[in-house]
């Protein structure tokens, strides 16, 4: 499976697309690689969201684009994205008892302009509106 890259700015909503073949989807599970294996981004089973094993950072911020799972559309909508949401997401569906892997996506969340921090030679710089201002001038 190819790795699809989705880029979204902080504060925006994003749809992570996932399409599953087969009409009898009973459950949809979205996970994120850097979470505990027991933590879900979203688990939708038999017509409702199950939040018991949902990672708290995704509470009330995720939903399925189509709860009817029309035509196998199991895409995830993630609202009010922050930079901690960046990472690798995996989409799985279950028709019977076991989940099958469908798709893997990478979510990129670029730093907002004017808040880029980087350091070189232990010298901190802040980039503000494209001007670079050193915190300390060591070249006096």
PDB file of C-alpha atoms in Angstrom:
ATOM      1  CA  UNK A   1       0.000   0.000   0.000  1.00  0.00           C
ATOM      2  CA  UNK A   2       1.260   3.434  -0.874  1.00  0.00           C
ATOM      3  CA  UNK A   3       1.782   5.959   1.897  1.00  0.00           C
ATOM      4  CA  UNK A   4      -0.541   8.903   1.298  1.00  0.00           C
ATOM      5  CA  UNK A   5       0.596  12.214   2.766  1.00  0.00           C
ATOM      6  CA  UNK A   6      -2.033  14.705   3.937  1.00  0.00           C
ATOM      7  CA  UNK A   7      -0.958  18.198   5.010  1.00  0.00           C
ATOM      8  CA  UNK A   8      -3.119  20.479   7.147  1.00  0.00           C
ATOM      9  CA  UNK A   9      -2.513  23.727   9.010  1.00  0.00           C
ATOM     10  CA  UNK A  10      -2.956  23.880  12.798  1.00  0.00           C
ATOM     11  CA  UNK A  11      -6.513  24.764  13.790  1.00  0.00           C
ATOM     12  CA  UNK A  12      -8.039  23.447  10.569  1.00  0.00           C
ATOM     13  CA  UNK A  13     -10.151  20.337  10.051  1.00  0.00           C
ATOM     14  CA  UNK A  14      -8.893  17.526   7.840  1.00  0.00           C
ATOM     15  CA  UNK A  15     -10.298  14.413   6.228  1.00  0.00           C
ATOM     16  CA  UNK A  16      -8.112  11.311   6.141  1.00  0.00           C
ATOM     17  CA  UNK A  17      -9.500   9.350   3.194  1.00  0.00           C
ATOM     18  CA  UNK A  18     -10.084   5.621   3.423  1.00  0.00           C
ATOM     19  CA  UNK A  19     -12.165   3.455   1.146  1.00  0.00           C
ATOM     20  CA  UNK A  20     -12.962  -0.169   1.955  1.00  0.00           C
ATOM     21  CA  UNK A  21     -14.384  -2.674  -0.480  1.00  0.00           C
ATOM     22  CA  UNK A  22     -17.288  -4.766   0.671  1.00  0.00           C
ATOM     23  CA  UNK A  23     -20.760  -3.822   1.731  1.00  0.00           C
ATOM     24  CA  UNK A  24     -21.032  -5.509   5.115  1.00  0.00           C
ATOM     25  CA  UNK A  25     -18.705  -3.365   7.231  1.00  0.00           C
ATOM     26  CA  UNK A  26     -19.540  -3.851  10.901  1.00  0.00           C
ATOM     27  CA  UNK A  27     -16.730  -1.848  12.440  1.00  0.00           C
ATOM     28  CA  UNK A  28     -14.133   0.782  11.577  1.00  0.00           C
ATOM     29  CA  UNK A  29     -10.947   1.356  13.545  1.00  0.00           C
ATOM     30  CA  UNK A  30      -8.481   4.223  13.109  1.00  0.00           C
ATOM     31  CA  UNK A  31      -5.194   4.041  14.992  1.00  0.00           C
ATOM     32  CA  UNK A  32      -2.055   6.147  15.196  1.00  0.00           C
ATOM     33  CA  UNK A  33       1.402   4.569  15.292  1.00  0.00           C
ATOM     34  CA  UNK A  34       2.870   6.506  18.220  1.00  0.00           C
ATOM     35  CA  UNK A  35      -0.018   5.762  20.583  1.00  0.00           C
ATOM     36  CA  UNK A  36      -0.303   2.758  22.873  1.00  0.00           C
ATOM     37  CA  UNK A  37      -1.591  -0.248  20.879  1.00  0.00           C
ATOM     38  CA  UNK A  38      -4.712  -0.271  23.043  1.00  0.00           C
ATOM     39  CA  UNK A  39      -5.510   3.366  22.243  1.00  0.00           C
ATOM     40  CA  UNK A  40      -7.747   4.123  19.291  1.00  0.00           C
ATOM     41  CA  UNK A  41      -8.163   7.350  17.386  1.00  0.00           C
ATOM     42  CA  UNK A  42     -11.689   6.212  16.533  1.00  0.00           C
ATOM     43  CA  UNK A  43     -13.606   2.962  16.898  1.00  0.00           C
ATOM     44  CA  UNK A  44     -17.033   2.715  15.285  1.00  0.00           C
ATOM     45  CA  UNK A  45     -18.924  -0.515  15.786  1.00  0.00           C
ATOM     46  CA  UNK A  46     -22.486  -1.585  15.011  1.00  0.00           C
ATOM     47  CA  UNK A  47     -23.675   1.941  14.363  1.00  0.00           C
ATOM     48  CA  UNK A  48     -22.068   3.911  17.165  1.00  0.00           C
ATOM     49  CA  UNK A  49     -18.751   5.344  18.311  1.00  0.00           C
ATOM     50  CA  UNK A  50     -17.042   3.485  21.148  1.00  0.00           C
ATOM     51  CA  UNK A  51     -15.004   5.834  23.297  1.00  0.00           C
ATOM     52  CA  UNK A  52     -13.791   3.499  26.075  1.00  0.00           C
ATOM     53  CA  UNK A  53     -10.424   2.848  24.423  1.00  0.00           C
ATOM     54  CA  UNK A  54     -10.172   6.170  22.635  1.00  0.00           C
ATOM     55  CA  UNK A  55      -7.012   8.175  23.227  1.00  0.00           C
ATOM     56  CA  UNK A  56      -8.105  11.229  25.268  1.00  0.00           C
ATOM     57  CA  UNK A  57      -6.429  13.667  22.884  1.00  0.00           C
ATOM     58  CA  UNK A  58      -8.942  12.725  20.170  1.00  0.00           C
ATOM     59  CA  UNK A  59     -12.052  12.944  22.356  1.00  0.00           C
ATOM     60  CA  UNK A  60     -14.794  14.974  20.636  1.00  0.00           C
ATOM     61  CA  UNK A  61     -12.451  15.811  17.723  1.00  0.00           C
ATOM     62  CA  UNK A  62     -12.997  12.855  15.396  1.00  0.00           C
ATOM     63  CA  UNK A  63     -15.919  11.475  13.467  1.00  0.00           C
ATOM     64  CA  UNK A  64     -16.579   9.384  10.418  1.00  0.00           C
ATOM     65  CA  UNK A  65     -17.323  11.368   7.284  1.00  0.00           C
ATOM     66  CA  UNK A  66     -20.213   8.994   6.568  1.00  0.00           C
ATOM     67  CA  UNK A  67     -21.689   7.072   9.489  1.00  0.00           C
ATOM     68  CA  UNK A  68     -23.734   4.995   7.078  1.00  0.00           C
ATOM     69  CA  UNK A  69     -20.438   3.786   5.560  1.00  0.00           C
ATOM     70  CA  UNK A  70     -21.995   4.321   2.153  1.00  0.00           C
ATOM     71  CA  UNK A  71     -20.013   2.593  -0.606  1.00  0.00           C
ATOM     72  CA  UNK A  72     -17.339   1.612   1.918  1.00  0.00           C
ATOM     73  CA  UNK A  73     -16.372   5.210   2.750  1.00  0.00           C
ATOM     74  CA  UNK A  74     -14.681   4.958   6.154  1.00  0.00           C
ATOM     75  CA  UNK A  75     -12.796   8.269   5.938  1.00  0.00           C
ATOM     76  CA  UNK A  76     -11.957  10.022   9.197  1.00  0.00           C
ATOM     77  CA  UNK A  77     -12.664  13.674   9.919  1.00  0.00           C
ATOM     78  CA  UNK A  78     -10.264  15.196  12.454  1.00  0.00           C
ATOM     79  CA  UNK A  79     -11.201  18.627  13.782  1.00  0.00           C
ATOM     80  CA  UNK A  80      -9.099  21.471  15.153  1.00  0.00           C
ATOM     81  CA  UNK A  81      -5.802  19.837  14.223  1.00  0.00           C
ATOM     82  CA  UNK A  82      -2.717  20.545  16.344  1.00  0.00           C
ATOM     83  CA  UNK A  83       0.906  19.648  15.757  1.00  0.00           C
ATOM     84  CA  UNK A  84       0.671  16.654  18.107  1.00  0.00           C
ATOM     85  CA  UNK A  85      -1.736  15.094  15.612  1.00  0.00           C
ATOM     86  CA  UNK A  86       1.048  14.734  13.043  1.00  0.00           C
ATOM     87  CA  UNK A  87       2.106  11.157  12.389  1.00  0.00           C
ATOM     88  CA  UNK A  88       1.145   7.864  10.786  1.00  0.00           C
ATOM     89  CA  UNK A  89      -2.504   6.795  10.818  1.00  0.00           C
ATOM     90  CA  UNK A  90      -3.876   3.374   9.932  1.00  0.00           C
ATOM     91  CA  UNK A  91      -7.392   2.528   8.816  1.00  0.00           C
ATOM     92  CA  UNK A  92      -8.943  -0.899   9.406  1.00  0.00           C
ATOM     93  CA  UNK A  93     -12.396  -2.358   8.937  1.00  0.00           C
ATOM     94  CA  UNK A  94     -14.146  -5.486  10.144  1.00  0.00           C
ATOM     95  CA  UNK A  95     -16.938  -7.349   8.407  1.00  0.00           C
ATOM     96  CA  UNK A  96     -16.831 -10.298  10.780  1.00  0.00           C
ATOM     97  CA  UNK A  97     -14.820 -10.725  13.957  1.00  0.00           C
ATOM     98  CA  UNK A  98     -11.390  -9.571  12.849  1.00  0.00           C
ATOM     99  CA  UNK A  99     -10.121  -6.269  11.515  1.00  0.00           C
ATOM    100  CA  UNK A 100      -8.386  -6.074   8.166  1.00  0.00           C
ATOM    101  CA  UNK A 101      -5.858  -3.416   7.261  1.00  0.00           C
ATOM    102  CA  UNK A 102      -6.953  -1.005   4.521  1.00  0.00           C
ATOM    103  CA  UNK A 103      -4.772   2.058   4.366  1.00  0.00           C
ATOM    104  CA  UNK A 104      -1.909   3.982   5.910  1.00  0.00           C
ATOM    105  CA  UNK A 105      -1.597   7.767   5.818  1.00  0.00           C
ATOM    106  CA  UNK A 106       0.868  10.324   7.106  1.00  0.00           C
ATOM    107  CA  UNK A 107      -0.554  13.548   8.510  1.00  0.00           C
ATOM    108  CA  UNK A 108       1.776  16.537   8.321  1.00  0.00           C
ATOM    109  CA  UNK A 109       1.093  19.651  10.379  1.00  0.00           C
ATOM    110  CA  UNK A 110       3.507  22.455   9.466  1.00  0.00           C
ATOM    111  CA  UNK A 111       4.523  24.966  12.108  1.00  0.00           C
ATOM    112  CA  UNK A 112       2.589  28.223  11.788  1.00  0.00           C
ATOM    113  CA  UNK A 113       4.582  31.047  10.197  1.00  0.00           C
ATOM    114  CA  UNK A 114       6.317  33.284  12.712  1.00  0.00           C
ATOM    115  CA  UNK A 115       6.662  30.520  15.297  1.00  0.00           C
ATOM    116  CA  UNK A 116       9.574  28.617  13.842  1.00  0.00           C
ATOM    117  CA  UNK A 117      12.259  27.907  16.416  1.00  0.00           C
ATOM    118  CA  UNK A 118      15.584  26.395  15.532  1.00  0.00           C
ATOM    119  CA  UNK A 119      18.984  26.389  17.118  1.00  0.00           C
ATOM    120  CA  UNK A 120      22.446  26.251  15.658  1.00  0.00           C
ATOM    121  CA  UNK A 121      25.678  26.184  17.645  1.00  0.00           C
ATOM    122  CA  UNK A 122      23.606  26.519  20.831  1.00  0.00           C
ATOM    123  CA  UNK A 123      22.431  29.901  19.594  1.00  0.00           C
ATOM    124  CA  UNK A 124      18.658  30.277  19.557  1.00  0.00           C
ATOM    125  CA  UNK A 125      16.932  32.187  16.809  1.00  0.00           C
ATOM    126  CA  UNK A 126      13.330  33.101  16.333  1.00  0.00           C
ATOM    127  CA  UNK A 127      11.987  33.697  12.864  1.00  0.00           C
ATOM    128  CA  UNK A 128       9.478  36.520  12.948  1.00  0.00           C
ATOM    129  CA  UNK A 129       7.810  37.581   9.710  1.00  0.00           C
ATOM    130  CA  UNK A 130      10.779  36.307   7.704  1.00  0.00           C
ATOM    131  CA  UNK A 131      13.342  38.361   9.652  1.00  0.00           C
ATOM    132  CA  UNK A 132      15.892  36.385  11.630  1.00  0.00           C
ATOM    133  CA  UNK A 133      16.730  37.957  14.970  1.00  0.00           C
ATOM    134  CA  UNK A 134      19.375  36.317  17.138  1.00  0.00           C
ATOM    135  CA  UNK A 135      18.572  36.343  20.836  1.00  0.00           C
ATOM    136  CA  UNK A 136      22.181  37.090  21.637  1.00  0.00           C
ATOM    137  CA  UNK A 137      24.739  38.679  19.379  1.00  0.00           C
ATOM    138  CA  UNK A 138      27.896  36.676  19.872  1.00  0.00           C
ATOM    139  CA  UNK A 139      29.756  38.395  17.051  1.00  0.00           C
ATOM    140  CA  UNK A 140      30.358  41.728  18.781  1.00  0.00           C
TER     141      UNK A 140
END
